[in-house]
Amino acid sequence: MACCGGGYPEDRFQTSVDKNFLCPICTDVLKDPVQCHNQHLFCRACITEHLKNSQTCPVCMEKLTEEALSKPPRIVTNILDGLMINCDNKERGCVELVELGLLEAHISVCEYKPVTCPNERCEAVVNMADLEEHTSEVCEYRQVFCEECDENMSLKKYRKHGCLISRDVQTIKGELFQVQHQVKEIFNTQKEMLEVIRSLTTTVNKRSTGKVKAMPRRDTKPQGNIVVIGGQIGITMSSSCLNSVQAYSLANQTWIKLPPMQQKRAAATAHFHNGRVMVIGGFCGVRSVTRTIEYIEIPEEFQGRSQPEVTNRAYQDELSSLQCQLPLECCGHKTTILNDHLWLVGGCDTDNQGQSSNTISMTPIHSTGTFQIKCRMPKPLSYHALEVVDNEILIMGGSTTGMADDVVSTVLSYNTVTNALREVHPLPFPMADMATVKHGDDVIIIGGIKKDREYLNTVFKYNHKKRICEQLPGMKHNRGECAAVLSGNKVFVMGGCNDKQGCLSSVECFDLERQVWHELPSMSEAKYKIAAVLVP
């Protein structure tokens, strides 16, 4: 290398350089050449440094000052400028050979020119061609924007930022859930294989003793029929309510049209009791709500059979109205039958300007009297869910005003024996209009609506005694205001609506043992706010 920042190393040039163009001080090729009065050539930097210590020319030894230095003849500079030299950035990757006279111009635009990252606190030096990528994609000090807290910060700080950590935790939870689901599937498969092995072992052992008995054949097909009642077509205020009744044969997987109800109903509740389907309250038209209770007689040939014989005879004599009426014109309510009493919980009370009710009331199921208020909830509720577990009525979620913006996550437990009301383990988030079924001590919570009318496909297994709410695999479709029934270990979900598909006619089935969903034949029409019961 040249001393004093002097000339160019000779090995940078394409060809060897005449020794007359080498600086006698640094012995490199002349850079910014100057000469003494005897025309001895030097690099300007080299001779300037030399004259600080000696006022003589290092070649001719005659007196020399910096002021006496002069430019060499043009022919000298022309020869030097025409020499081909490697770029200063050769070691960084540049392979260009340029004329010495154009070297500085090339270096100023060379893609391999070293530049320092302009981001604050970053000291990285990169090639000029890589600067944009480094500053925008690589540099850990580049600025990023956190949408959660509306703040700009460096990437290095963002990686330790609370919002990102929280998001990563949620991602990990989601991945963990998928792993847990896969483990469950493997466990269930192994469990089934173990049962097969045990059965085969038993059979082999019996045959070895000569006492083999024929095992009775067990029909594994689901039995019974799902009766779907009423509902609403369309999701506008002017949408039509229905009085239709149809049944789904679990054995044959076919839909059957049954005689209609006397009154159109949507958002009603229904129960199968003493061989009849009881349909309670609900919408019956635009801004019209009923307090009546209607019985639908189920023909004997329909009960216990996979498919009834439907004829053209009149069914009017099979339909009758229960003399008892609800204490209010309501929809979005929930009912249950417990110990021969009909219990009514919450609902939108049209007698009270559509406000939600906070009452829990009951009446003997065969009574013609009025409902007796047994308890009042802390807040009014409608479009909630209700299931009974060991004489406790669980009241889950719902809306305090009947509006989607006012949904809650609270769960109340009302003891029908002690008349005590208490708050128990909450839902994972506020929701309303979900379907539920009871499976042992667990309540399976299906779909529903979150705040801002976000429709859900989520499924949870809720147990208030164990204080757990475990998420299960989600449905194929988002559904709110749908209906569900349980048959054995299978949950059947029908209808409902969402913001993308509108009303749904599809039916899904969830196997609680295998933890898998599959679709079944659709209903004859798309509808929501339906009621459904299982007829054994």
Coordinates of C-alpha atoms in Angstrom, one line a residue:
M1 CA 0.0 0.0 0.0
A2 CA 1.2 3.6 -0.7
C3 CA 2.6 5.5 2.3
C4 CA 1.0 8.8 3.2
G5 CA -2.1 7.8 1.2
G6 CA 0.1 8.2 -1.9
G7 CA 0.0 6.4 -5.2
Y8 CA -1.9 3.4 -6.7
P9 CA -0.4 -0.1 -6.1
E10 CA 1.0 -1.3 -9.4
D11 CA -0.7 -4.7 -9.2
R12 CA -4.1 -2.9 -9.6
F13 CA -3.3 -2.1 -13.2
Q14 CA -4.0 -4.3 -16.2
T15 CA -0.5 -4.1 -17.6
S16 CA 2.9 -3.2 -16.1
V17 CA 3.5 0.5 -15.7
D18 CA 6.6 2.3 -16.9
K19 CA 9.0 3.0 -14.0
N20 CA 9.1 6.7 -15.0
F21 CA 5.5 6.9 -13.7
L22 CA 6.3 5.5 -10.3
C23 CA 6.6 7.8 -7.3
P24 CA 10.2 7.7 -6.0
I25 CA 8.8 8.1 -2.4
C26 CA 6.0 5.5 -2.2
T27 CA 7.2 3.5 -5.3
D28 CA 3.5 3.2 -6.4
V29 CA 2.0 4.6 -9.6
L30 CA 1.7 8.4 -9.4
K31 CA -1.5 9.8 -8.0
D32 CA -2.3 13.5 -8.5
P33 CA 1.3 14.0 -9.8
V34 CA 3.4 17.1 -9.3
Q35 CA 7.1 17.9 -10.2
C36 CA 10.0 19.9 -9.0
H37 CA 11.8 22.4 -11.2
N38 CA 14.0 19.6 -12.5
Q39 CA 10.9 17.7 -13.6
H40 CA 11.2 14.9 -11.0
L41 CA 7.6 13.5 -10.6
F42 CA 6.0 12.7 -7.2
C43 CA 2.5 12.0 -5.8
R44 CA 1.2 15.2 -4.4
A45 CA 0.5 13.6 -1.0
C46 CA 3.9 12.0 -0.8
I47 CA 6.0 15.1 -1.6
T48 CA 3.9 17.3 0.6
E49 CA 4.5 15.0 3.6
H50 CA 8.2 14.8 2.7
L51 CA 8.6 18.6 2.6
K52 CA 7.3 18.9 6.2
N53 CA 10.6 17.4 7.3
S54 CA 13.0 18.4 4.5
Q55 CA 13.1 21.4 2.1
T56 CA 14.9 19.5 -0.6
C57 CA 13.9 17.4 -3.5
P58 CA 14.5 13.7 -2.5
V59 CA 15.9 13.0 -6.0
C60 CA 18.1 16.0 -7.0
M61 CA 18.6 17.2 -3.5
E62 CA 18.1 20.8 -4.5
K63 CA 16.1 23.2 -2.5
L64 CA 12.4 22.7 -2.8
T65 CA 9.2 24.2 -1.2
E66 CA 5.6 23.2 -1.6
E67 CA 4.9 26.5 -3.4
A68 CA 7.5 25.6 -6.0
L69 CA 5.8 22.4 -7.0
S70 CA 4.1 22.5 -10.4
K71 CA 1.9 20.3 -12.6
P72 CA 3.7 17.9 -15.0
P73 CA 3.3 18.3 -18.8
R74 CA -0.1 17.3 -20.3
I75 CA 1.5 14.3 -22.0
V76 CA 2.3 12.8 -18.6
T77 CA -1.2 13.2 -17.2
N78 CA -2.7 11.9 -20.5
I79 CA -0.6 8.7 -20.3
L80 CA -1.5 8.2 -16.7
D81 CA -5.2 8.8 -17.2
G82 CA -5.2 6.2 -20.0
L83 CA -3.9 3.4 -17.8
M84 CA -6.5 0.7 -17.1
I85 CA -7.0 0.1 -13.4
N86 CA -9.2 -2.1 -11.2
C87 CA -12.0 -0.4 -9.2
D88 CA -11.2 0.4 -5.5
N89 CA -14.1 -1.9 -4.6
K90 CA -12.7 -5.0 -6.3
E91 CA -12.5 -6.8 -3.0
R92 CA -16.2 -6.1 -2.4
G93 CA -17.1 -7.7 -5.8
C94 CA -16.6 -5.1 -8.5
V95 CA -14.9 -6.5 -11.6
E96 CA -14.8 -3.3 -13.6
L97 CA -11.5 -2.1 -15.3
V98 CA -11.6 1.6 -16.0
E99 CA -9.3 4.3 -17.2
L100 CA -7.4 5.9 -14.3
G101 CA -8.8 9.3 -15.4
L102 CA -12.3 8.0 -15.0
L103 CA -11.8 6.1 -11.7
E104 CA -13.3 8.7 -9.4
A105 CA -16.4 9.1 -11.5
H106 CA -16.8 5.3 -11.6
I107 CA -16.3 5.0 -7.8
S108 CA -19.0 7.6 -7.1
V109 CA -21.7 5.4 -8.8
C110 CA -20.1 1.9 -8.2
E111 CA -22.7 -0.6 -7.0
Y112 CA -20.1 -2.1 -4.7
K113 CA -19.3 1.2 -3.0
P114 CA -19.3 0.8 0.8
V115 CA -22.1 2.8 2.5
T116 CA -23.2 3.0 6.1
C117 CA -26.8 2.2 6.9
P118 CA -28.7 5.4 7.6
N119 CA -31.0 3.8 10.2
E120 CA -30.4 5.3 13.6
R121 CA -28.0 3.2 15.8
C122 CA -27.2 0.8 12.9
E123 CA -23.5 0.7 12.0
A124 CA -23.6 -1.8 9.3
V125 CA -21.6 -1.1 6.1
V126 CA -23.1 -2.6 2.9
N127 CA -22.6 -2.3 -0.8
M128 CA -24.5 0.6 -2.3
A129 CA -26.6 -1.8 -4.4
D130 CA -27.7 -3.6 -1.3
L131 CA -28.5 -0.5 0.8
E132 CA -32.3 -0.3 0.0
E133 CA -32.9 -4.0 0.7
H134 CA -30.8 -3.7 3.9
T135 CA -32.6 -0.6 5.2
S136 CA -36.1 -1.9 4.4
E137 CA -35.9 -5.7 4.9
V138 CA -32.7 -6.7 6.7
C139 CA -31.7 -4.0 9.2
E140 CA -32.9 -4.8 12.7
Y141 CA -33.0 -1.0 13.4
R142 CA -35.5 -0.3 10.5
Q143 CA -38.8 1.3 11.6
V144 CA -41.9 -0.8 11.8
F145 CA -45.4 0.1 12.7
C146 CA -47.4 -1.8 15.4
E147 CA -51.1 -1.8 14.5
E148 CA -52.1 -2.9 17.9
C149 CA -50.8 0.2 19.8
D150 CA -50.4 2.6 16.8
E151 CA -46.7 3.2 17.4
N152 CA -43.5 3.3 15.3
M153 CA -40.4 1.6 16.6
S154 CA -37.3 -0.3 15.5
L155 CA -37.6 -3.9 14.5
K156 CA -35.2 -4.9 17.3
K157 CA -37.5 -3.2 19.8
Y158 CA -40.7 -4.6 18.1
R159 CA -39.4 -8.2 18.5
K160 CA -39.5 -7.7 22.3
H161 CA -42.7 -5.7 22.1
G162 CA -45.7 -6.9 24.2
C163 CA -48.2 -6.8 21.3
L164 CA -46.0 -9.1 19.2
I165 CA -45.4 -11.5 22.1
S166 CA -49.2 -11.6 22.8
R167 CA -49.8 -12.4 19.1
D168 CA -47.2 -15.1 19.1
V169 CA -48.8 -16.6 22.2
Q170 CA -52.1 -16.8 20.4
T171 CA -50.4 -18.4 17.4
I172 CA -48.7 -21.0 19.6
K173 CA -52.0 -21.7 21.3
G174 CA -53.7 -22.3 18.0
E175 CA -50.9 -24.6 16.9
L176 CA -51.0 -26.4 20.2
F177 CA -54.8 -26.9 19.8
Q178 CA -54.1 -28.5 16.4
V179 CA -51.5 -30.8 17.9
Q180 CA -53.9 -31.7 20.7
H181 CA -56.6 -32.5 18.2
Q182 CA -54.2 -34.7 16.2
V183 CA -53.1 -36.5 19.4
K184 CA -56.8 -37.1 20.2
E185 CA -57.4 -38.6 16.8
I186 CA -54.4 -40.9 17.2
F187 CA -55.6 -41.9 20.7
N188 CA -59.1 -42.7 19.5
T189 CA -57.7 -44.7 16.6
Q190 CA -55.5 -46.7 19.0
K191 CA -58.4 -47.2 21.3
E192 CA -60.5 -48.6 18.5
M193 CA -57.7 -50.9 17.5
L194 CA -57.2 -52.1 21.0
E195 CA -60.9 -52.9 21.2
V196 CA -60.7 -54.9 18.0
I197 CA -57.6 -56.8 19.4
R198 CA -59.4 -57.6 22.6
S199 CA -62.5 -58.8 20.7
L200 CA -60.3 -61.0 18.5
T201 CA -58.4 -62.4 21.5
T202 CA -61.7 -63.3 23.3
T203 CA -63.0 -65.0 20.1
V204 CA -59.8 -67.0 19.7
N205 CA -59.8 -68.0 23.4
K206 CA -63.4 -69.2 23.2
R207 CA -62.7 -71.2 20.0
S208 CA -59.8 -72.8 21.6
T209 CA -62.1 -74.2 24.3
G210 CA -64.7 -75.2 21.8
K211 CA -67.3 -73.0 23.4
V212 CA -67.8 -70.3 20.8
K213 CA -71.1 -68.5 21.0
A214 CA -72.5 -66.4 18.2
M215 CA -72.2 -62.8 19.2
P216 CA -75.4 -60.8 18.6
R217 CA -75.1 -58.3 15.8
R218 CA -75.3 -54.7 17.0
D219 CA -76.8 -52.1 14.8
T220 CA -74.5 -49.1 14.8
K221 CA -76.7 -46.8 12.8
P222 CA -78.1 -43.8 14.6
Q223 CA -81.8 -44.2 15.4
G224 CA -84.7 -41.7 15.6
N225 CA -85.7 -38.6 13.7
I226 CA -84.9 -35.0 14.0
V227 CA -87.9 -32.7 13.8
V228 CA -87.2 -29.2 12.5
I229 CA -89.9 -26.6 13.3
G230 CA -90.6 -23.2 11.8
G231 CA -87.9 -20.7 11.2
Q232 CA -87.4 -17.6 9.1
I233 CA -86.3 -17.1 5.4
G234 CA -84.1 -14.1 4.7
I235 CA -82.3 -12.0 7.2
T236 CA -84.2 -8.7 6.8
M237 CA -86.9 -7.2 9.0
S238 CA -89.5 -8.1 6.3
S239 CA -88.4 -11.8 6.1
S240 CA -91.1 -14.4 6.2
C241 CA -91.7 -16.6 9.2
L242 CA -92.5 -20.3 8.5
N243 CA -95.0 -22.8 9.9
S244 CA -93.3 -25.7 8.1
V245 CA -92.3 -28.9 9.9
Q246 CA -89.9 -31.4 8.5
A247 CA -88.1 -34.4 9.8
Y248 CA -84.7 -36.0 9.1
S249 CA -84.3 -39.7 9.3
L250 CA -81.0 -40.6 11.0
A251 CA -81.2 -44.1 9.7
N252 CA -82.0 -43.3 6.1
Q253 CA -80.4 -39.8 6.0
T254 CA -83.4 -38.4 4.2
W255 CA -85.7 -35.4 4.8
I256 CA -89.5 -35.9 5.2
K257 CA -92.1 -33.1 5.0
L258 CA -94.6 -33.2 7.8
P259 CA -97.9 -31.3 8.2
P260 CA -97.4 -27.6 9.1
M261 CA -98.1 -25.9 12.4
Q262 CA -101.3 -23.8 12.9
Q263 CA -99.2 -20.7 13.4
K264 CA -96.0 -19.4 11.8
R265 CA -93.1 -19.3 14.3
A266 CA -89.5 -18.3 14.3
A267 CA -87.1 -18.0 17.3
A268 CA -89.4 -20.3 19.2
T269 CA -88.4 -23.2 21.5
A270 CA -89.5 -26.8 21.2
H271 CA -89.4 -30.0 23.3
F272 CA -90.5 -33.6 22.8
H273 CA -92.6 -34.6 25.7
N274 CA -95.0 -37.5 26.1
G275 CA -95.0 -38.4 22.4
R276 CA -95.7 -34.8 21.3
V277 CA -93.6 -31.8 20.2
M278 CA -94.3 -28.7 22.2
V279 CA -93.6 -25.4 20.4
I280 CA -93.4 -22.3 22.6
G281 CA -93.6 -18.6 21.7
G282 CA -91.6 -16.9 19.0
F283 CA -92.1 -14.5 16.1
C284 CA -95.1 -15.1 14.0
G285 CA -94.7 -12.2 11.5
V286 CA -93.1 -8.8 11.0
R287 CA -93.0 -7.2 14.5
S288 CA -95.5 -9.8 15.7
V289 CA -94.7 -12.1 18.6
T290 CA -96.9 -14.8 20.1
R291 CA -97.3 -16.1 23.7
T292 CA -99.1 -19.2 22.6
I293 CA -97.9 -22.8 23.1
E294 CA -98.7 -25.3 20.4
Y295 CA -98.6 -29.1 20.5
I296 CA -97.7 -31.1 17.4
E297 CA -99.0 -34.6 17.6
I298 CA -96.4 -37.1 16.4
P299 CA -98.1 -40.2 14.7
E300 CA -97.3 -43.5 16.5
E301 CA -96.0 -44.9 13.3
F302 CA -93.5 -42.1 13.2
Q303 CA -92.1 -42.7 16.6
G304 CA -89.5 -45.4 16.8
R305 CA -89.5 -45.8 13.0
S306 CA -86.9 -44.5 10.5
Q307 CA -89.5 -43.0 8.2
P308 CA -93.2 -42.4 8.7
E309 CA -95.8 -43.0 6.1
V310 CA -97.1 -39.6 5.0
T311 CA -100.5 -39.6 3.3
N312 CA -102.8 -36.9 2.1
R313 CA -105.3 -37.2 4.9
A314 CA -106.1 -34.1 7.0
Y315 CA -103.8 -33.6 10.0
Q316 CA -105.9 -30.9 11.7
D317 CA -107.1 -33.3 14.3
E318 CA -103.5 -34.0 15.2
L319 CA -102.7 -30.4 16.0
S320 CA -104.0 -28.7 19.2
S321 CA -103.1 -25.6 21.2
L322 CA -102.2 -25.8 24.8
Q323 CA -104.5 -23.8 26.9
C324 CA -101.7 -22.5 29.0
Q325 CA -99.9 -19.4 27.6
L326 CA -96.6 -17.6 28.2
P327 CA -96.8 -14.7 30.7
L328 CA -95.5 -12.4 28.0
E329 CA -95.2 -12.2 24.2
C330 CA -91.6 -13.1 23.8
C331 CA -88.9 -14.3 21.4
G332 CA -85.3 -15.0 22.0
H333 CA -86.4 -16.8 25.2
K334 CA -85.3 -20.2 26.4
T335 CA -87.4 -23.0 28.0
T336 CA -86.9 -26.4 29.5
I337 CA -89.0 -29.2 30.9
L338 CA -87.9 -30.4 34.3
N339 CA -89.8 -32.6 36.7
D340 CA -93.1 -32.1 34.8
H341 CA -92.7 -28.3 35.0
L342 CA -92.2 -25.9 32.1
W343 CA -89.5 -23.3 32.9
L344 CA -89.2 -20.0 31.0
V345 CA -86.0 -18.0 31.2
G346 CA -85.5 -14.4 29.8
G347 CA -86.5 -13.4 26.3
C348 CA -87.5 -10.2 24.5
D349 CA -90.7 -8.9 26.0
T350 CA -92.8 -7.1 23.4
D351 CA -95.3 -6.1 26.1
N352 CA -92.4 -4.0 27.5
Q353 CA -91.3 -2.3 24.3
G354 CA -89.1 -5.3 23.3
Q355 CA -86.8 -5.0 26.3
S356 CA -85.2 -8.2 27.5
S357 CA -86.7 -10.0 30.5
N358 CA -84.7 -10.9 33.7
T359 CA -87.3 -13.4 35.0
I360 CA -87.0 -17.2 35.6
S361 CA -90.6 -18.5 35.9
M362 CA -92.3 -21.9 35.8
T363 CA -95.7 -23.6 35.6
P364 CA -96.8 -27.3 35.9
I365 CA -96.7 -28.6 32.4
H366 CA -100.3 -29.8 32.4
S367 CA -101.6 -26.7 34.2
T368 CA -103.9 -24.1 32.7
G369 CA -102.8 -21.6 35.2
T370 CA -100.2 -18.8 35.1
F371 CA -96.4 -18.9 35.3
Q372 CA -94.9 -18.2 38.7
I373 CA -91.8 -16.1 38.9
K374 CA -89.2 -18.0 40.9
C375 CA -86.2 -15.8 40.5
R376 CA -84.8 -12.7 38.8
M377 CA -81.5 -12.6 37.1
P378 CA -79.0 -9.7 37.8
K379 CA -79.5 -8.5 34.2
P380 CA -82.1 -9.1 31.6
L381 CA -81.2 -11.6 28.9
S382 CA -82.4 -12.8 25.5
Y383 CA -80.9 -14.9 22.7
H384 CA -79.0 -16.8 25.3
A385 CA -78.4 -20.6 25.6
L386 CA -79.9 -22.9 28.3
E387 CA -79.2 -26.5 29.4
V388 CA -80.0 -28.5 32.5
V389 CA -77.3 -30.3 34.4
D390 CA -78.3 -32.1 37.7
N391 CA -81.4 -29.9 38.5
E392 CA -79.3 -26.8 37.7
I393 CA -80.4 -24.6 34.8
L394 CA -77.3 -23.2 33.1
I395 CA -78.0 -19.8 31.4
M396 CA -75.1 -19.0 29.1
G397 CA -74.2 -15.8 27.2
G398 CA -76.9 -13.9 25.5
S399 CA -77.7 -10.2 25.1
T400 CA -78.9 -7.8 27.8
T401 CA -80.8 -5.7 25.2
G402 CA -81.5 -8.1 22.4
M403 CA -78.8 -6.3 20.3
A404 CA -75.5 -7.9 19.1
D405 CA -73.5 -5.1 20.7
D406 CA -74.6 -6.0 24.2
V407 CA -73.7 -9.7 24.3
V408 CA -72.2 -11.1 27.5
S409 CA -69.9 -14.0 28.5
T410 CA -71.5 -14.7 31.9
V411 CA -72.9 -18.1 32.8
L412 CA -75.6 -18.3 35.5
S413 CA -76.6 -21.4 37.4
Y414 CA -80.1 -21.6 38.9
N415 CA -80.8 -24.5 41.3
T416 CA -84.4 -25.5 40.9
V417 CA -84.4 -27.2 44.3
T418 CA -82.9 -24.5 46.5
N419 CA -84.0 -21.5 44.3
A420 CA -80.5 -20.2 44.4
L421 CA -78.9 -18.3 41.5
R422 CA -75.1 -17.9 41.2
E423 CA -72.6 -16.9 38.6
V424 CA -70.2 -19.7 37.5
H425 CA -67.3 -20.2 35.1
P426 CA -67.7 -17.8 32.2
L427 CA -67.7 -18.4 28.4
P428 CA -64.4 -17.7 26.6
F429 CA -65.8 -14.5 25.2
P430 CA -69.2 -12.7 24.8
M431 CA -71.6 -14.5 22.5
A432 CA -75.3 -15.0 21.8
D433 CA -77.6 -17.0 19.5
M434 CA -75.5 -20.2 19.8
A435 CA -76.9 -23.7 19.7
T436 CA -76.2 -26.1 22.6
V437 CA -76.6 -29.8 23.5
K438 CA -75.9 -31.6 26.8
H439 CA -73.5 -34.5 26.8
G440 CA -73.2 -35.9 30.3
D441 CA -72.1 -33.1 32.5
D442 CA -70.7 -31.2 29.5
V443 CA -72.5 -28.6 27.4
I444 CA -71.5 -28.5 23.8
I445 CA -71.7 -24.8 22.6
I446 CA -72.0 -24.5 18.8
G447 CA -71.6 -21.4 16.7
G448 CA -73.3 -18.1 17.6
I449 CA -72.7 -14.4 17.2
K450 CA -70.0 -12.2 18.8
K451 CA -70.1 -8.5 19.1
D452 CA -70.6 -6.5 15.9
R453 CA -72.5 -9.5 14.5
E454 CA -69.4 -11.7 13.8
Y455 CA -70.7 -15.2 13.0
L456 CA -68.9 -18.1 14.6
N457 CA -67.9 -21.6 13.6
T458 CA -66.4 -22.3 17.0
V459 CA -67.4 -25.3 19.2
F460 CA -66.7 -25.5 22.9
K461 CA -67.1 -28.2 25.5
Y462 CA -68.2 -26.4 28.7
N463 CA -68.2 -27.9 32.2
H464 CA -69.2 -25.5 35.0
K465 CA -68.3 -28.1 37.7
K466 CA -64.7 -28.5 36.5
R467 CA -64.5 -24.8 35.5
I468 CA -63.3 -25.6 32.0
C469 CA -64.2 -24.6 28.5
E470 CA -62.3 -26.7 26.0
Q471 CA -62.3 -25.7 22.3
L472 CA -63.2 -28.5 19.9
P473 CA -62.7 -28.6 16.1
G474 CA -64.8 -25.9 14.4
M475 CA -67.7 -26.4 12.0
K476 CA -67.2 -26.1 8.2
H477 CA -69.6 -23.1 8.1
N478 CA -70.0 -20.1 10.3
R479 CA -73.5 -20.3 11.9
G480 CA -75.6 -18.1 14.2
E481 CA -79.2 -18.7 15.2
C482 CA -78.9 -22.4 14.2
A483 CA -80.3 -25.5 15.9
A484 CA -78.6 -28.6 17.3
V485 CA -79.6 -32.0 18.7
L486 CA -77.6 -34.8 20.2
S487 CA -78.1 -38.5 19.3
G488 CA -75.7 -40.8 21.0
N489 CA -72.2 -39.4 20.6
K490 CA -73.1 -37.3 17.5
V491 CA -74.2 -33.7 17.4
F492 CA -76.4 -32.6 14.5
V493 CA -76.4 -28.9 13.5
M494 CA -78.9 -27.4 11.1
G495 CA -79.6 -24.2 9.4
G496 CA -78.7 -20.8 10.8
C497 CA -77.1 -17.9 8.9
N498 CA -73.9 -15.9 8.4
D499 CA -72.9 -12.7 6.8
K500 CA -71.4 -14.3 3.7
Q501 CA -73.9 -17.0 2.8
G502 CA -77.0 -15.6 4.3
C503 CA -79.5 -18.3 5.4
L504 CA -78.2 -21.8 5.4
S505 CA -79.9 -25.1 4.5
S506 CA -76.8 -27.2 5.2
V507 CA -76.6 -29.8 8.0
E508 CA -73.3 -30.8 9.7
C509 CA -72.6 -33.7 12.1
F510 CA -69.9 -33.8 14.7
D511 CA -68.6 -37.1 16.1
L512 CA -67.7 -36.5 19.7
E513 CA -65.5 -39.6 19.9
R514 CA -63.6 -39.1 16.7
Q515 CA -63.7 -35.3 16.9
V516 CA -64.5 -34.9 13.2
W517 CA -67.2 -33.0 11.2
H518 CA -68.9 -34.2 8.1
E519 CA -71.8 -32.8 6.1
L520 CA -75.3 -34.5 5.7
P521 CA -78.1 -33.9 3.2
S522 CA -79.3 -30.3 3.3
M523 CA -82.8 -29.2 4.4
S524 CA -85.3 -28.4 1.7
E525 CA -85.0 -24.7 2.3
A526 CA -82.4 -22.3 3.8
K527 CA -83.6 -20.9 7.1
Y528 CA -82.6 -19.7 10.5
K529 CA -84.2 -19.1 13.9
I530 CA -85.4 -22.7 13.7
A531 CA -86.3 -25.1 16.6
A532 CA -85.3 -28.7 16.5
V533 CA -86.0 -31.8 18.7
L534 CA -85.0 -35.4 18.6
V535 CA -87.9 -37.9 18.4
P536 CA -86.5 -41.3 19.5

